[in-house]
Structures are given as structure tokens and as C-alpha cells.
mmCIF file of C-alpha atoms in Angstrom:
data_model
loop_
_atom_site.group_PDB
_atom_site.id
_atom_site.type_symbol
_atom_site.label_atom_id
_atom_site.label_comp_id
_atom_site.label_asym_id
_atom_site.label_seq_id
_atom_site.Cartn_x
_atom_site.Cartn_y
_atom_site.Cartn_z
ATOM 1 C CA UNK A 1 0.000 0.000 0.000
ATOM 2 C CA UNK A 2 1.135 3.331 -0.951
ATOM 3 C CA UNK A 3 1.295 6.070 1.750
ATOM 4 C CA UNK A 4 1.566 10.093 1.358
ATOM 5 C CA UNK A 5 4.739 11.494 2.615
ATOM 6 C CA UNK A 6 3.363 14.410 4.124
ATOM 7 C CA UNK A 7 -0.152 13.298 5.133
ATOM 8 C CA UNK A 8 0.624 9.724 5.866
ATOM 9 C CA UNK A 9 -2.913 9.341 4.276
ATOM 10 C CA UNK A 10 -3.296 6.289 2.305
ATOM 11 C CA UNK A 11 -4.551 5.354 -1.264
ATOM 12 C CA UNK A 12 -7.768 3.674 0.728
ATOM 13 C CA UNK A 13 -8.260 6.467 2.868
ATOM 14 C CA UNK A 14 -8.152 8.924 -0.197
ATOM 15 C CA UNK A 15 -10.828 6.922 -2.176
ATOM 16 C CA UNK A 16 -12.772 6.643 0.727
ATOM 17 C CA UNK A 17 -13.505 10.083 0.962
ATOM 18 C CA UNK A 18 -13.421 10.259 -3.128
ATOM 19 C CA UNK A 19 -16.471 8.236 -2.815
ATOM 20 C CA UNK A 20 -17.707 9.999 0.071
ATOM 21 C CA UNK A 21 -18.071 13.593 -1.961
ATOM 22 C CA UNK A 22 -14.707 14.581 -1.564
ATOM 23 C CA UNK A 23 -12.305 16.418 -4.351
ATOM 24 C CA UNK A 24 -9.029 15.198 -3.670
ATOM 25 C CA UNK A 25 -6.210 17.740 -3.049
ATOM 26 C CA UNK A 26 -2.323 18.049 -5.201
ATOM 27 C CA UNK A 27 -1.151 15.749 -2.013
ATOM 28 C CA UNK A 28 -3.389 13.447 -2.277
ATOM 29 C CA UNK A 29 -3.489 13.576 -6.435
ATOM 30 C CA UNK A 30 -0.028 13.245 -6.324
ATOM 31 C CA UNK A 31 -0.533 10.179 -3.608
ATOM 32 C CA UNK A 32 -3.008 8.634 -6.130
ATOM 33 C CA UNK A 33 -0.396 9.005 -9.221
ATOM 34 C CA UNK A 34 1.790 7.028 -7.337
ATOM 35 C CA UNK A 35 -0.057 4.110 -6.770
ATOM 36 C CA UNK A 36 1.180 0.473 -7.423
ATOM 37 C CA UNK A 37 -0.080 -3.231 -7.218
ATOM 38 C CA UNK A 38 -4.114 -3.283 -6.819
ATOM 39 C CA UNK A 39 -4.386 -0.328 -5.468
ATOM 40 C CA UNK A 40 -4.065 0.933 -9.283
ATOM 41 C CA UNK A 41 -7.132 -1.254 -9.715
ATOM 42 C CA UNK A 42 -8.593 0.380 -6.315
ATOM 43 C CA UNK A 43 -7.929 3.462 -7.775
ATOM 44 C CA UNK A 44 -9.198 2.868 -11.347
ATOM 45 C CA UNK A 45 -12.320 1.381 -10.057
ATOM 46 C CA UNK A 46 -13.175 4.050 -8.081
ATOM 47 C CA UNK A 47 -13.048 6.468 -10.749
ATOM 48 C CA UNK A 48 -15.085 4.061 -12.798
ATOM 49 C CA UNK A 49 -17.814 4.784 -10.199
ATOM 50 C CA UNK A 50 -17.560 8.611 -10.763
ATOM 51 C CA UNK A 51 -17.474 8.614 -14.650
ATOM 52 C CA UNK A 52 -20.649 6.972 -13.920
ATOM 53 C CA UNK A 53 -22.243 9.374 -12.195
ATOM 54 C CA UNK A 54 -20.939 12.353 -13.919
ATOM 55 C CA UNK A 55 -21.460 11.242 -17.726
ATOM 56 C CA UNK A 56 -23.247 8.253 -17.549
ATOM 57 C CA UNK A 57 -22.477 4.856 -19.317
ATOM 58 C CA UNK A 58 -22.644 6.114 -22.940
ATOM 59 C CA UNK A 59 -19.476 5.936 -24.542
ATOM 60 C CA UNK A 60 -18.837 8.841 -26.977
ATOM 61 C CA UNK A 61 -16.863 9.337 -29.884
ATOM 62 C CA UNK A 62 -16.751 12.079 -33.066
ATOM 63 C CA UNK A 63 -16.345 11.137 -37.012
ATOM 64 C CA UNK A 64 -13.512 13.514 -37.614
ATOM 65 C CA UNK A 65 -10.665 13.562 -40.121
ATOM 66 C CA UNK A 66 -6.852 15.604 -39.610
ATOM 67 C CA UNK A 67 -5.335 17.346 -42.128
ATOM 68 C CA UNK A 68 -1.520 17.887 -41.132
ATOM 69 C CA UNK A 69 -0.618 20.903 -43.640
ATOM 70 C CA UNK A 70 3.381 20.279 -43.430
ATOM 71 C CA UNK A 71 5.880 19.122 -41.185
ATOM 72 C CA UNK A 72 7.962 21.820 -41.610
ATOM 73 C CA UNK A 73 8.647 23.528 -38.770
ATOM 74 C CA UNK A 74 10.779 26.413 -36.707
ATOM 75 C CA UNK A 75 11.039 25.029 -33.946
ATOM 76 C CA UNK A 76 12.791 21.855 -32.872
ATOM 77 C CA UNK A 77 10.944 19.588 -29.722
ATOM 78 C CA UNK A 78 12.838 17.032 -28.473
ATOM 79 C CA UNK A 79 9.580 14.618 -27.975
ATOM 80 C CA UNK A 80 8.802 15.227 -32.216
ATOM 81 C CA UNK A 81 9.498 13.119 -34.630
ATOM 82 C CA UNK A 82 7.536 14.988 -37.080
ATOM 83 C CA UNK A 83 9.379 18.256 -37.422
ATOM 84 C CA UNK A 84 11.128 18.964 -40.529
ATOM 85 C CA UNK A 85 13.390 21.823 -41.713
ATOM 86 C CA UNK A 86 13.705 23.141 -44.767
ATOM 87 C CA UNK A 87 15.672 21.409 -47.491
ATOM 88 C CA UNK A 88 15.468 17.806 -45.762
ATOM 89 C CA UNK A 89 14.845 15.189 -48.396
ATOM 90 C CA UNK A 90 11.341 13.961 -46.413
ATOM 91 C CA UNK A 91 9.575 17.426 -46.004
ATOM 92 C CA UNK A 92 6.060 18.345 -47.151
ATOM 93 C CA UNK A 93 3.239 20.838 -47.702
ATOM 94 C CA UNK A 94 0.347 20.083 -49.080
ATOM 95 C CA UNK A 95 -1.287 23.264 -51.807
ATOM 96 C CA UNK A 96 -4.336 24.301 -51.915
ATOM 97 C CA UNK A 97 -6.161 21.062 -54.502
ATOM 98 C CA UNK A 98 -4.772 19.143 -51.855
ATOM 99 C CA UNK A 99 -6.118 20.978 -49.509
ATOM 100 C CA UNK A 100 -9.248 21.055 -51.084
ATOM 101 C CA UNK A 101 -9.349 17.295 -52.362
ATOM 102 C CA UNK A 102 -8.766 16.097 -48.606
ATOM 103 C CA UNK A 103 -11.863 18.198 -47.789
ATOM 104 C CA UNK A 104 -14.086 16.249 -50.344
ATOM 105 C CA UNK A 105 -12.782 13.506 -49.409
ATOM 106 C CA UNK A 106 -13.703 14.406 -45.714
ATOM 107 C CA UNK A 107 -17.530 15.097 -46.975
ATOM 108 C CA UNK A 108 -17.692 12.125 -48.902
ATOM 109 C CA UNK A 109 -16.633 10.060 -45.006
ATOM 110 C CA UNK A 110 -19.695 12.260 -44.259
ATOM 111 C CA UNK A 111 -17.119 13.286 -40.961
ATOM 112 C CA UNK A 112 -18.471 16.136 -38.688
ATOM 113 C CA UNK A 113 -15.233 17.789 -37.512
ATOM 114 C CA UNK A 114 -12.174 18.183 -39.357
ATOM 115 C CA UNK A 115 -9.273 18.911 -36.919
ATOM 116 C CA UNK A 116 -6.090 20.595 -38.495
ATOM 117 C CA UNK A 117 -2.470 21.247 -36.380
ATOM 118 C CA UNK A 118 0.743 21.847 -38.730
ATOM 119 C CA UNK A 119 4.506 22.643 -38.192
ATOM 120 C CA UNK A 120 5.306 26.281 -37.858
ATOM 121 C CA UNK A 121 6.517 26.762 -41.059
ATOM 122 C CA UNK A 122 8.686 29.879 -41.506
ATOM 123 C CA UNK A 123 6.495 31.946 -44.270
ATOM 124 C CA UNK A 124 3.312 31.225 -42.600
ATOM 125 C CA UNK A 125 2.004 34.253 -41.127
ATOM 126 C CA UNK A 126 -1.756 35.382 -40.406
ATOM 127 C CA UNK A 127 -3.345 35.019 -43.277
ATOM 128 C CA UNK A 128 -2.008 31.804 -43.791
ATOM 129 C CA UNK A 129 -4.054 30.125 -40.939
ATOM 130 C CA UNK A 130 -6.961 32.432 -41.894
ATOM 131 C CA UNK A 131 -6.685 31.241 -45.538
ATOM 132 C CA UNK A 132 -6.616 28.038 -44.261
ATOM 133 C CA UNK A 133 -9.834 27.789 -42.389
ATOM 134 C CA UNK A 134 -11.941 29.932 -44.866
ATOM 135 C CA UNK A 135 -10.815 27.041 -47.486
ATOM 136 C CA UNK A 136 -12.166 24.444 -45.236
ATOM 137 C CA UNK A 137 -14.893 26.095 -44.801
ATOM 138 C CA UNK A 138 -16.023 27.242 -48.464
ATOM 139 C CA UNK A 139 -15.159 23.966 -49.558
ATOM 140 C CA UNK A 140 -17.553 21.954 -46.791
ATOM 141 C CA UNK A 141 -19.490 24.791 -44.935
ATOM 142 C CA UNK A 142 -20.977 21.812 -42.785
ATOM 143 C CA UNK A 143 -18.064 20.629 -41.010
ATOM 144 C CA UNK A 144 -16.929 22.131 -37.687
ATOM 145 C CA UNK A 145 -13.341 23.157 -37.588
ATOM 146 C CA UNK A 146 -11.519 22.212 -34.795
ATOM 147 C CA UNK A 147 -7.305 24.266 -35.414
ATOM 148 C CA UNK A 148 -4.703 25.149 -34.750
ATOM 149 C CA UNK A 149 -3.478 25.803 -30.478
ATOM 150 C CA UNK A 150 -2.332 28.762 -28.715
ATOM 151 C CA UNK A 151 1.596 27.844 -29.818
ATOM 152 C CA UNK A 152 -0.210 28.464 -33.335
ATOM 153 C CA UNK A 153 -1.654 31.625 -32.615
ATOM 154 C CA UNK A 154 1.121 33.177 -30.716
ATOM 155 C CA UNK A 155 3.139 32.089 -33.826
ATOM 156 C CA UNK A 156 0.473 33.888 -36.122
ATOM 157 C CA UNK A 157 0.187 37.196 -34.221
ATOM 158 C CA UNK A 158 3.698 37.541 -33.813
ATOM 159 C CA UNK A 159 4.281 37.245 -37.858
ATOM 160 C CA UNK A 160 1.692 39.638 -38.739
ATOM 161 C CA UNK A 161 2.046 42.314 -35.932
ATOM 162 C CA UNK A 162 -0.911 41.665 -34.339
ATOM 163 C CA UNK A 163 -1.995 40.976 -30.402
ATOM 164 C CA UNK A 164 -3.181 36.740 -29.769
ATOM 165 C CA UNK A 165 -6.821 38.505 -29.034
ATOM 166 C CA UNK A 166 -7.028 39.741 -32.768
ATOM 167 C CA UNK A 167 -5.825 36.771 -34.388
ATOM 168 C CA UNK A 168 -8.128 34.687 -32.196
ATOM 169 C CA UNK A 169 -11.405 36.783 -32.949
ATOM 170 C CA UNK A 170 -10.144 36.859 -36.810
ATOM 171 C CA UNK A 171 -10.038 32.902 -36.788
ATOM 172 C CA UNK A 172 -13.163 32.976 -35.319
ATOM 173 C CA UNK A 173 -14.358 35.740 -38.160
ATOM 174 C CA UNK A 174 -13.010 32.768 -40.816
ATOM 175 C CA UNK A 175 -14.958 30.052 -39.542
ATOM 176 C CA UNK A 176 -12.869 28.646 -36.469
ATOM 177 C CA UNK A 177 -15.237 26.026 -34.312
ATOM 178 C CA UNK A 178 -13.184 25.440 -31.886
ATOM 179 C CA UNK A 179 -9.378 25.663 -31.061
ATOM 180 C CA UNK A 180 -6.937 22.698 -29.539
ATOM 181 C CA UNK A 181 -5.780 22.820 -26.348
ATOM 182 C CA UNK A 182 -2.320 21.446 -27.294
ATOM 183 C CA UNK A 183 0.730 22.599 -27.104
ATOM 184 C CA UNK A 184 0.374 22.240 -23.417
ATOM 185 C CA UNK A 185 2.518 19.450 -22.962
ATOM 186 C CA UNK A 186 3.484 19.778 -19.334
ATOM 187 C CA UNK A 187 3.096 23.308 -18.169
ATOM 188 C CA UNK A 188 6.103 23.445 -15.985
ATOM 189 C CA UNK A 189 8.088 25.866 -17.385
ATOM 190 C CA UNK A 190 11.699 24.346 -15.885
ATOM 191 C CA UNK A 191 10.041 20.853 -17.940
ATOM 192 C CA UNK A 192 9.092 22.934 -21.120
ATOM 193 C CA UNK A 193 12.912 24.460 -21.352
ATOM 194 C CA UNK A 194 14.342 21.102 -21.767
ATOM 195 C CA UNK A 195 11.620 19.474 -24.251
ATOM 196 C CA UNK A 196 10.116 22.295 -25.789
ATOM 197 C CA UNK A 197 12.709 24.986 -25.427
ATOM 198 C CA UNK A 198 11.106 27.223 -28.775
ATOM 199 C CA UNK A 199 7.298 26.732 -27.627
ATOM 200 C CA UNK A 200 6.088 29.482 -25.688
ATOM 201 C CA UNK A 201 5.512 29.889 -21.817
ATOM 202 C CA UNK A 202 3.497 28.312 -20.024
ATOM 203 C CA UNK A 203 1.847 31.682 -19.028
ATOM 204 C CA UNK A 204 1.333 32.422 -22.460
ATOM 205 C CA UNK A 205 -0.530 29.370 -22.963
ATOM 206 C CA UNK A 206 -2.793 30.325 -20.168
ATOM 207 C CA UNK A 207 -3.572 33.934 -21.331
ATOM 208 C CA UNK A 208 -4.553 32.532 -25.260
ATOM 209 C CA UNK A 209 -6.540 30.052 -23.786
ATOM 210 C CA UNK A 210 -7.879 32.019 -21.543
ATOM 211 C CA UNK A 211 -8.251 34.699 -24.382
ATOM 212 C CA UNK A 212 -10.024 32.291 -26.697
ATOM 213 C CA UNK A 213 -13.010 31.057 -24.013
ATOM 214 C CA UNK A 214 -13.421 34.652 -23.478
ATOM 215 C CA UNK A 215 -14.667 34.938 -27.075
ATOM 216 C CA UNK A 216 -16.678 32.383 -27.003
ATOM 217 C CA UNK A 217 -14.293 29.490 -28.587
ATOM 218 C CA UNK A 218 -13.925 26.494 -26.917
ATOM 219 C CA UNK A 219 -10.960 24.332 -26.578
ATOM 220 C CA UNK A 220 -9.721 20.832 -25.471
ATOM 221 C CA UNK A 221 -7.242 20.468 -22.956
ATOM 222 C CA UNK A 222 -4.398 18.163 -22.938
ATOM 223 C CA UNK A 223 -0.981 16.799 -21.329
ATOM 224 C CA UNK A 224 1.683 15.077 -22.668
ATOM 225 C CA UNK A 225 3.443 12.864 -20.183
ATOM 226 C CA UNK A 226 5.707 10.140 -19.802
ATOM 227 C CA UNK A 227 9.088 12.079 -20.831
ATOM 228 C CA UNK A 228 11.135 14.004 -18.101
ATOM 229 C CA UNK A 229 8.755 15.422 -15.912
ATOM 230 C CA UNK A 230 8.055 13.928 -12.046
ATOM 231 C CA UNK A 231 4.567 13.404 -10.605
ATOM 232 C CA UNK A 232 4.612 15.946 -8.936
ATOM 233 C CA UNK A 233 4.708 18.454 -12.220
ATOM 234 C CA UNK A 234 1.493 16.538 -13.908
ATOM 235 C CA UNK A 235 -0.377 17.527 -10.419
ATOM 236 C CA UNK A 236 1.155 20.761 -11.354
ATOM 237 C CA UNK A 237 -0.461 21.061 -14.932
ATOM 238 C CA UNK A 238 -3.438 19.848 -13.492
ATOM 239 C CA UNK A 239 -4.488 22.038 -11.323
ATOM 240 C CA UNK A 240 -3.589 24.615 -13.520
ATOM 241 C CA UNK A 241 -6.422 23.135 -16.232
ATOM 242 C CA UNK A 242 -9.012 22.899 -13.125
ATOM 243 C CA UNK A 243 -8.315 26.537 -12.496
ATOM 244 C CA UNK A 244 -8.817 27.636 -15.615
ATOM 245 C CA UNK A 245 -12.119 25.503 -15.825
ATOM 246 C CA UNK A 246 -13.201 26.698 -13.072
ATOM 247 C CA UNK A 247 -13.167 30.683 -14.122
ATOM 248 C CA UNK A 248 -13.762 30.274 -18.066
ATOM 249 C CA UNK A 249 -15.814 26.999 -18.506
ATOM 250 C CA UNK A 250 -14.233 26.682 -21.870
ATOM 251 C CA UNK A 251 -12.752 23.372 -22.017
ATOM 252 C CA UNK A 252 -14.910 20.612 -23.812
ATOM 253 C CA UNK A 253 -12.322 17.619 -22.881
ATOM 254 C CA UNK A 254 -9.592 16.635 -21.069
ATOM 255 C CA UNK A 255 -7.052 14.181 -22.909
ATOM 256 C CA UNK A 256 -4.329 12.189 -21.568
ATOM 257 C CA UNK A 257 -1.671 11.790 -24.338
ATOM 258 C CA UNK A 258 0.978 9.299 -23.312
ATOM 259 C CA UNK A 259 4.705 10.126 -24.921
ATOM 260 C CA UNK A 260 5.112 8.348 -28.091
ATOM 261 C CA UNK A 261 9.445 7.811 -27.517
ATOM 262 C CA UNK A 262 10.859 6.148 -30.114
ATOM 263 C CA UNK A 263 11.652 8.223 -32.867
ATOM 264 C CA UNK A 264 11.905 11.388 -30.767
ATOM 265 C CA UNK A 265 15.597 13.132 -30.157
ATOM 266 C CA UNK A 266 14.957 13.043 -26.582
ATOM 267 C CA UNK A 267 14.763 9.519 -26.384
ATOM 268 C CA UNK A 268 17.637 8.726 -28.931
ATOM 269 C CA UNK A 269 19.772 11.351 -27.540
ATOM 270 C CA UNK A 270 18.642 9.339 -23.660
ATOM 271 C CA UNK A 271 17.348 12.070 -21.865
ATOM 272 C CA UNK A 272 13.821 10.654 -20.960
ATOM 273 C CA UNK A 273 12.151 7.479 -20.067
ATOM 274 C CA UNK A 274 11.041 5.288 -22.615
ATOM 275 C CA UNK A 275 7.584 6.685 -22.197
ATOM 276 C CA UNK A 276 4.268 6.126 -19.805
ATOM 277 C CA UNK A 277 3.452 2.203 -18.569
ATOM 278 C CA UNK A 278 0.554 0.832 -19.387
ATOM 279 C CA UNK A 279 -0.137 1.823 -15.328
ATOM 280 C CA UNK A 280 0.664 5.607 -15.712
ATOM 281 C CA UNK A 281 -1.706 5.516 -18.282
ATOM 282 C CA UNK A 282 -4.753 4.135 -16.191
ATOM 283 C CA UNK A 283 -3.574 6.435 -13.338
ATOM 284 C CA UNK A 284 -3.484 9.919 -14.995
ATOM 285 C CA UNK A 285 -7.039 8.651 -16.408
ATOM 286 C CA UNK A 286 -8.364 7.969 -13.051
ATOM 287 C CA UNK A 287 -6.801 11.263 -11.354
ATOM 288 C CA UNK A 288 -7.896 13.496 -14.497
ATOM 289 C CA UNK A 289 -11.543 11.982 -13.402
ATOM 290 C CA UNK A 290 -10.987 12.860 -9.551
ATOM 291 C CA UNK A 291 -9.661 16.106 -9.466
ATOM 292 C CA UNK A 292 -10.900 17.633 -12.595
ATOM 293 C CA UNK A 293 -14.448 17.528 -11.257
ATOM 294 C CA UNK A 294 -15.515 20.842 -13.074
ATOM 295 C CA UNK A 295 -14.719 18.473 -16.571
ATOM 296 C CA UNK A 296 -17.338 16.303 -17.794
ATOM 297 C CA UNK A 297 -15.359 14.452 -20.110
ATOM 298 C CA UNK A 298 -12.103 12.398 -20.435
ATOM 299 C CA UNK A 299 -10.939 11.038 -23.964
ATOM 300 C CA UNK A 300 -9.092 8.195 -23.950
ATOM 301 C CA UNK A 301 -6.306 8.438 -26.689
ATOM 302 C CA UNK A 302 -6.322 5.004 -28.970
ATOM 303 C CA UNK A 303 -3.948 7.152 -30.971
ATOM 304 C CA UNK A 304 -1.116 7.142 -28.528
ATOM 305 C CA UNK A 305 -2.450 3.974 -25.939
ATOM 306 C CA UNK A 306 -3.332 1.508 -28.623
ATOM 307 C CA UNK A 307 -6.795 -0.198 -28.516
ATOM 308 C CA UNK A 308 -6.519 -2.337 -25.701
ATOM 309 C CA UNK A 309 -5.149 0.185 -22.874
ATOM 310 C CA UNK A 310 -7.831 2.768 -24.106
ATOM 311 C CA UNK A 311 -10.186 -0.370 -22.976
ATOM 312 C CA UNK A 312 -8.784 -0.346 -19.466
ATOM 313 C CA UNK A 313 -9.217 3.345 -19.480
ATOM 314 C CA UNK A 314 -13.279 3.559 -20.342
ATOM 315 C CA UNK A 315 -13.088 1.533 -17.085
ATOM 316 C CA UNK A 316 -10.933 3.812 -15.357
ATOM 317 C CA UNK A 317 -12.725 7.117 -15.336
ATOM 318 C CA UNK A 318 -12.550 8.012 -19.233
ATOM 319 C CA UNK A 319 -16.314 8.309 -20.713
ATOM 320 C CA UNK A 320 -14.841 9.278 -24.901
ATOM 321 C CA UNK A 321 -12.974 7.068 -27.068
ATOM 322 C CA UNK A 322 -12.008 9.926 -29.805
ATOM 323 C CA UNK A 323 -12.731 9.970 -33.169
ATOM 324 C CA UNK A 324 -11.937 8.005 -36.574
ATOM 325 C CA UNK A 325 -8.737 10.435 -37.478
ATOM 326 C CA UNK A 326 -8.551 9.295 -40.881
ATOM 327 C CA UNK A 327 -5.278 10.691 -41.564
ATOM 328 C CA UNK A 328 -2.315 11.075 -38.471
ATOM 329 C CA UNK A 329 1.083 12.041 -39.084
ATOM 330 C CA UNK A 330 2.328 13.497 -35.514
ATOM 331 C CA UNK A 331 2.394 10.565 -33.206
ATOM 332 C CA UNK A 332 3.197 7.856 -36.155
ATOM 333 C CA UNK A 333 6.690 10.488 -36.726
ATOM 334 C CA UNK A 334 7.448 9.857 -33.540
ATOM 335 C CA UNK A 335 7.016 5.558 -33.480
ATOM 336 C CA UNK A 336 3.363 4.892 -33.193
ATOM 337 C CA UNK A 337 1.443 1.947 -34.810
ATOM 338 C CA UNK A 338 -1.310 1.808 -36.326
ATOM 339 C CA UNK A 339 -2.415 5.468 -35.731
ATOM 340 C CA UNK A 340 -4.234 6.806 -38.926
ATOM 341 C CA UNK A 341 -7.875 5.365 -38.672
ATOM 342 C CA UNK A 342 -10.043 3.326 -36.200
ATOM 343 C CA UNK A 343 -13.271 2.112 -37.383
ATOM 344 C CA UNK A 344 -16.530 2.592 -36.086
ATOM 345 C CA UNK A 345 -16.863 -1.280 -35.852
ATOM 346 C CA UNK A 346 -14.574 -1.879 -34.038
ATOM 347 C CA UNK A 347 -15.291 0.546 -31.221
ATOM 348 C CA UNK A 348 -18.431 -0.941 -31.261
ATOM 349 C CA UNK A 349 -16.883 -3.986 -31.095
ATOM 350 C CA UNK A 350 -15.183 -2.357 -28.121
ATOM 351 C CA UNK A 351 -17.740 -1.291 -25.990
ATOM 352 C CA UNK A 352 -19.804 -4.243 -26.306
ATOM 353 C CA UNK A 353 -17.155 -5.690 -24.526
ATOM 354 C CA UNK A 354 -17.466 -3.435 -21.926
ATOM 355 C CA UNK A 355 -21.171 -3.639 -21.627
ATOM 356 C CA UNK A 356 -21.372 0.047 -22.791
ATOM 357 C CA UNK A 357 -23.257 1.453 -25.713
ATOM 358 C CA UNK A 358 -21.691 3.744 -28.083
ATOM 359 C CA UNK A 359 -22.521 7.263 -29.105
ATOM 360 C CA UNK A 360 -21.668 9.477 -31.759
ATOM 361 C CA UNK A 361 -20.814 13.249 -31.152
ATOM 362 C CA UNK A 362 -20.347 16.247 -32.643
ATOM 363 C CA UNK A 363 -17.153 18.359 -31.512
ATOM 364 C CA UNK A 364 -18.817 20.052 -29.073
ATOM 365 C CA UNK A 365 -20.221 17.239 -27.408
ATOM 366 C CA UNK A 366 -23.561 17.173 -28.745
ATOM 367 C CA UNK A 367 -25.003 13.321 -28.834
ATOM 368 C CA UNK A 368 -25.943 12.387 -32.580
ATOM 369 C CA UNK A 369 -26.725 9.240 -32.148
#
């Protein structure tokens, strides 16, 4: 059994009061992310019990398709293996048919969210993201647009000479649904220096997100884990999400996203682990679902868990299994398998298994189904 240095509280104890009403505190959060033998199943059942109660037995996911413009990219972080520079023989960017004949091809999947991130590529400026979304949506006026994150917009503003605030409400002018809350990683700013040295501060990430609920765009909020950073810096990051929850209400999601390692210079280079266990994973699921009690949902990432953990995870507190993808580039860069599409039949397949039914969505978290 796992006891809290400063509390001497134990995991039981903790979930006792958990299931009792109680919102756990960073000590005992970072008590519960350190968990081991069955009390990772104490803890992963009792979160199962909340997910429950908060969003019900329906498990959710969207139809969506990414569009990755081009890996090239300014900046250099060491947990990427999709950044390119200029000049190297396996660098792309797709043009505008291609732009426009990945839409169709979207429509024609009949998906209801198309999600687009990209390398900071050094000529793109303002009107390159805005160009971007008003093609996606002249070409398929139905489909929400879920772009671009604050590193994006920073990157944006800066170019053209204009504040985060005016590039946000002119994204939003072009057709922007929604924004994603990556680029988050772990915000720890001593952790972000050493993986993400060129991605901006993790108060800057705060004030666009902050700036973008304010206008009435809503995000997704993320971490990326299982690198260089202790325990003690995801209960960091997370109560930095619940704060901002709590004033802005602009998050749709929370989503675990568990360090893809293997083609990524930190790893080669041995400066991190060799990413999350399968245990991490089912703890920072379980947590998320404790302490992030303002949050009514918590995707599971098939993308960077694999089918099976995500599994373990809808019983651990997670209540959203994602979306189809169609097309994934990032987190197959950097090692993962089998990343680009999951079909609907099998995550029906999936929660059948489970005894849950399965719902579709719309970005925003509408049920279609």
C-alpha cells in the first residue's frame, strides 16, 4: 500500500472520501499518481464509479478527419518526430487542390469535424491560418473546424504584428469552431525548457486560452506525459487546467496523451524514459476523473495507448474514445502503430465488450446518435 509522505494518508483512505463527496487535493493527487499493485485497480475502479455518475455509461466518440498541412517547422521539440526543416529530403506541404481534395474527401466520409495542427513553417504568417480555415470552410461549410493551439496563434500574431486577441477573434471571423488545447505538454516551465525549449511559456498558454473562451471558442485540454517530468509536475499542470475551468468553462475535454518515444531526439539522444506504462496511463485517467471535477469528459487516446489500454481506461474514469482520425502524421513520426484510422466497428466492437453502448458526437459534445 502506498502512503503520502506528508499526510501519511493512504490510497484507501483517499478513495474513501473520493467516494464519500470529496475532491481530492495536489497531495493526495499526487498520492493517487503514485499508486502500485491493486491499489491501481482500487484506484481505477473508483473512478469508474464517478465517470458513472458524472457522464453516464454512454461511450462517446466524433467522425472527424486531420489534415496535417506540413511538417515543416521552426522550432525543434525534443519529444517530435515529425518536425522537418527546410531542405530535408522527407519534407512536405500540401497546396491548396490538396487541400481542397482532402476536404471532399472528408464530406464524402460524411465526418463532422475536421481537426487541423501543422509545423510552424517559416512563411506562414496570419493570413495563412486564416486562408486556411476559410478554405475548409467554403469547400464543406458543414463541417466544424476544430485548429490550430495557442503555440499556433502566438506564432500567427507575432508574424503579422498583431496581439493573440485579434488573431483569435479573426479565426473565429473565418470560420474557427473550436481551437486545440495542445501545445500544453506539461506546463512546468523548468520541464518545457528542456523538451520544448522554442514553444512558448506556459503563461502564455494560459492567457490565449484564456483569451479564446473569453470569445466564445472552446478548446480541449491536454498533457503530454511520460518524458522528463516527475509526478509531482502533472499535479502541477493539473491544477492549472481545473483553475482555468473553473473561471472560463471553456474546455470541452480533457485528454491524456501518453509520450510516443521512439523516434523522438529526446529519447535517442537518452534524456527521458522510454515513455508512460501501461499503469501511468490508467492512473493519470483515473486522477484526471478525480480532481478535474468541473470536466465532464475524459478522452481516452487510442492514438497514442493503442486499442486495448484505451479499454482499461473507459473503465478507469474516461467516458470518450475519440474519433476516426482518418489521416495522423504526428504521433506515427514519432514511433506509433497503427495510428491513422479506427473504425466505427470496431469501437463498437469495443464497448460491447465493456457492456457500454456507443454514441456518436459532434465536436462540441452534442449526442448524434
Amino acid at each position: 500500500m502506498v502512503y503520502n509522505g506528508r499526510t501519511g494518508r493512504s490510497v484507501r483512505q483517499i478513495l474513501k472520501d473520493i467516494r464519500g463527496g470529496s475532491v481530492p487535493d495536489e497531495t493526495d493527487v499526487l498520492a493517487l499518481l503514485n499508486a502500485t499493485g491493486r491499489d491501481t485497480w482500487d484506484v481505477a475502479s473508483a473512478a469508474d464509479i464517478i465517470r458513472e455518475e458524472k457522464a453516464g455509461d454512454d461511450i462517446t466518440w466524433v467522425q472527424n478527419q486531420n489534415i496535417n498541412v506540413t511538417n515543416i517547422c521552426i522550432n525543434s521539440c525534443g519529444f517530435c518526430g515529425f518536425c522537418r526543416k527546410p531542405g530535408d529530403p522527407d519534407t512536405y506541404f500540401f497546396d491548396d487542390e490538396t487541400l481542397r481534395r482532402k476536404v471532399r474527401e472528408a464530406k464524402a466520409r460524411r465526418v463532422t469535424e475536421i481537426c487541423t495542427v501543422s509545423g510552424l513553417h517559416p512563411d506562414f504568417n496570419a493570413d495563412s491560418y486564416l486562408s486556411l480555415i476559410r478554405l475548409i470552410r467554403d469547400e464543406a461549410p458543414e463541417i466544424h473546424i476544430h485548429a490550430s493551439n495557442p503555440m499556433e496563434v502566438y506564432y500567427a500574431a507575432k508574424q503579422s504584428g498583431i496581439t493573440t486577441e485579434e488573431m483569435l477573434t479573426r479565426m473565429k471571423e473565418a470560420g474557427l469552431g473550436s481551437m486545440c488545447g495542445t501545445a500544453a505538454e506539461i506546463l512546468v516551465d523548468d520541464i518545457r525548457k528542456k523538451i520544448c525549449p522554442g514553444k512558448i511559456s506556459t503563461g502564455e498558454w494560459i492567457r490565449i486560452i484564456k483569451e479564446a473562451h473569453n470569445l466564445g471558442i472552446q478548446t480541449t485540454a491536454t498533457i503530454m506525459y511520460g518524458s522528463i517530468e516527475r509526478p509531482e509536475d502533472i499535479v502541477a499542470h493539473l491544477k492549472i487546467i481545473r483553475d482555468i475551468q473553473e473561471e472560463t468553462g471553456g474546455f470541452t475535454e480533457f485528454v491524456p496523451l501518453s509520450y510516443i518515444h521512439g523516434q523522438t531526439p529526446l529519447f535517442r539522444e537518452g534524456l527521458s524514459r522510454a515513455g508512460a506504462t501501461g499503469r501511468n496511463d490508467i492512473l493519470i485517467t483515473a486522477v484526471a476523473r478525480f480532481y478535474l471535477d468541473n470536466f465532464t469528459n475524459i478522452q481516452t487516446s487510442w492514438v497514442k495507448y493503442g486499442t486495448k489500454v484505451v479499454q482499461l481506461c473507459l473503465i478507469s474514469g474516461a467516458n470518450d474514445i475519440g474519433g476516426t482520425v482518418y489521416e495522423e502524421s504526428i504521433s506515427k513520426s514519432a514511433g506509433g502503430k497503427d495510428t491513422e484510422f479506427l473504425d466505427p466497428v470496431e469501437m463498437e466492437r469495443m464497448s460491447e465488450d465493456l457492456g457500454r453502448r456507443l454514441v456518436r458526437r459532434n465536436t462540441l459534445y452534442q449526442k448524434l446518435d
